[in-house]
PDB file of C-alpha atoms in Angstrom:
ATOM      1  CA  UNK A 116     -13.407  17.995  -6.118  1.00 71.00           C
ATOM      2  CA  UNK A 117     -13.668  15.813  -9.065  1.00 84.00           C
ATOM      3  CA  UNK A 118     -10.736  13.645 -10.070  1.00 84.00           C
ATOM      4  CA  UNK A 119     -10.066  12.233 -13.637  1.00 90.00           C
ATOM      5  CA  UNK A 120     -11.295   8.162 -13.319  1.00 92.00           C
ATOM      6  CA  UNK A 121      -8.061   6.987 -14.145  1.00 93.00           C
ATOM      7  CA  UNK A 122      -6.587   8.742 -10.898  1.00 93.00           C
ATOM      8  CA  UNK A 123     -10.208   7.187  -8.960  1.00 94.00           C
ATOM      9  CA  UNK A 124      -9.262   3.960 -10.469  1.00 96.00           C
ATOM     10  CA  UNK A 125      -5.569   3.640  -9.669  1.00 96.00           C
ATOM     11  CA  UNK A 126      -6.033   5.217  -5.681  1.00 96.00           C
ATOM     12  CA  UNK A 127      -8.878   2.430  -4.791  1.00 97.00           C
ATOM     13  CA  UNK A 128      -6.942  -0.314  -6.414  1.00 98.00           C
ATOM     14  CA  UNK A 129      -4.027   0.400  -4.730  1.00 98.00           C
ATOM     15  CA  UNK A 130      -6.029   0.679  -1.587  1.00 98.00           C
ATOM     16  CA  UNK A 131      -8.337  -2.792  -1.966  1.00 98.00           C
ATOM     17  CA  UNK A 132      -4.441  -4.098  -2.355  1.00 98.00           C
ATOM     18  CA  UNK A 133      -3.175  -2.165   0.748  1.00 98.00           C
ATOM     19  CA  UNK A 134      -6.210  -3.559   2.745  1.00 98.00           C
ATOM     20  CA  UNK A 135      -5.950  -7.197   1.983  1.00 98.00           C
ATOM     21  CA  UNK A 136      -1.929  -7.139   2.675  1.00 98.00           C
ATOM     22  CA  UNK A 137      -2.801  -5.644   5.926  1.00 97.00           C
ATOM     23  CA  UNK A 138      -5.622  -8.279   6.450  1.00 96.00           C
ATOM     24  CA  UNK A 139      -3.215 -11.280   5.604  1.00 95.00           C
ATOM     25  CA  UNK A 140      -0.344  -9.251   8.350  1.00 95.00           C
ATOM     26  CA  UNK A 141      -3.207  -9.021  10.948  1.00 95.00           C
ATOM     27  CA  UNK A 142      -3.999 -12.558  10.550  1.00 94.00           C
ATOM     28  CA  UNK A 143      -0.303 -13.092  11.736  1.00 92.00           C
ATOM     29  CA  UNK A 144       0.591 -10.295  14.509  1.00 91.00           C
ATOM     30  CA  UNK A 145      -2.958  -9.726  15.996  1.00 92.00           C
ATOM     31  CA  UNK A 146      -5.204 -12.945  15.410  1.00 90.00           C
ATOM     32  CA  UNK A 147      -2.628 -15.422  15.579  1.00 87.00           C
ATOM     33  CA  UNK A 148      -4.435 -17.843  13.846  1.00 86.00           C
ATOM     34  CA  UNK A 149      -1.523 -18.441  11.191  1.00 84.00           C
ATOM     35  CA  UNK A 150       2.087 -18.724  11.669  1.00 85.00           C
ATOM     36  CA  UNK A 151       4.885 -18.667   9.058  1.00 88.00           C
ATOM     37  CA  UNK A 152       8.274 -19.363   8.792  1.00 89.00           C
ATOM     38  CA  UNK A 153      11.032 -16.934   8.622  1.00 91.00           C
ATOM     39  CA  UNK A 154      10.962 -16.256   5.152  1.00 94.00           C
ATOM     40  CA  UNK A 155       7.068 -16.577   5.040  1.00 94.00           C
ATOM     41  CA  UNK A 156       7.456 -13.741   7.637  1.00 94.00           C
ATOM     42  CA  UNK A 157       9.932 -11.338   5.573  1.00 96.00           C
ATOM     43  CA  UNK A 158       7.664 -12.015   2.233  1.00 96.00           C
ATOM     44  CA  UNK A 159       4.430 -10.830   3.982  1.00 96.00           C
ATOM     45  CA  UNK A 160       5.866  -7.748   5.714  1.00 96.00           C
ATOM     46  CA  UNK A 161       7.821  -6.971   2.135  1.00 98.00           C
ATOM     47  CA  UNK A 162       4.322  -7.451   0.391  1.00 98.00           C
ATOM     48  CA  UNK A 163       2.853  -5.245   2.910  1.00 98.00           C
ATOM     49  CA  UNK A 164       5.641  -2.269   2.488  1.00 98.00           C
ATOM     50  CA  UNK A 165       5.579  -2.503  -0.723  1.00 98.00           C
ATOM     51  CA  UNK A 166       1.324  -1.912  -1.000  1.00 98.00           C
ATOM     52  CA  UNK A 167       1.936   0.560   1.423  1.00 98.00           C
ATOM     53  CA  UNK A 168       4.183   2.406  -0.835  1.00 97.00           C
ATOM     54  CA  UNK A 169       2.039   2.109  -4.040  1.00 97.00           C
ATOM     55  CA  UNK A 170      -1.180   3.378  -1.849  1.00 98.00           C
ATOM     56  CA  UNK A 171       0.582   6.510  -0.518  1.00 96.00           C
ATOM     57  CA  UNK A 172       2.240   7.222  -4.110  1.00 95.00           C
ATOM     58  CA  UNK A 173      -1.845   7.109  -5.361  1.00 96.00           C
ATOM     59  CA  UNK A 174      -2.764   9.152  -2.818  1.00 96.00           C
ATOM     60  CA  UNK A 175      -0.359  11.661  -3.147  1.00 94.00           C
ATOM     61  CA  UNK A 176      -1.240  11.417  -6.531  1.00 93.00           C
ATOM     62  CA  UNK A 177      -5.369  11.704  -6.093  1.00 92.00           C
ATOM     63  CA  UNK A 178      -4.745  15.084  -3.736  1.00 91.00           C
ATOM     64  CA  UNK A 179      -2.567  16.373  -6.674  1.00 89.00           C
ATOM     65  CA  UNK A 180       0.710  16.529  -4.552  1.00 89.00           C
ATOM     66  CA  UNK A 181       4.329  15.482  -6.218  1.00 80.00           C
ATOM     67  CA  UNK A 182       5.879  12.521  -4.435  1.00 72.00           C
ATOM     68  CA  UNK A 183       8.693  13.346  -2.001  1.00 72.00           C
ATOM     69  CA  UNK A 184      12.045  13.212  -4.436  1.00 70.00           C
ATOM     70  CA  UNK A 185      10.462  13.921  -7.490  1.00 64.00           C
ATOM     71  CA  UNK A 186      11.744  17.597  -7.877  1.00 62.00           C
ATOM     72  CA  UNK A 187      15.205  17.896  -8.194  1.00 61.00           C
ATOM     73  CA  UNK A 188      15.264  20.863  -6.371  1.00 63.00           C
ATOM     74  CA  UNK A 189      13.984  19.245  -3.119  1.00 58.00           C
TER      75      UNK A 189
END
């Protein structure tokens, strides 16, 4: 399957931005070699969502399927 390198592009960038938002939340919950405050706390998690999001919307994307609410027949 060969996708256009715009799609390729978008999909690892979102990923590589996925990965290191999950890196910085792992430093947190699993390491425990940094601790935050409570805002500190709700702005990594949000950061983290939020490249979560933008990953699965490129990968939906790459594998040629429409996003979940973007019919309006759904």
């Amino acid at each position: 399957m060969k996708v256009s390198d715009e799609r390729r592009a978008a999909y690892l960038k979102a990923y590589e931005d996925w990965q290191h938002q999950l890196s910085a939340l792992h430093e947190v919950f699993l390491d425990g070699s940094k601790t935050l405050t409570g805002d500190q706390m709700k702005g990594l998690l949000n950061r983290e969502a939020r490249a979560k999001e933008r990953y699965d919307r490129a990968r939906l994307e790459l594998l040629g399927i429409s996003a979940p609410g973007a019919s309006p027949f759904d």
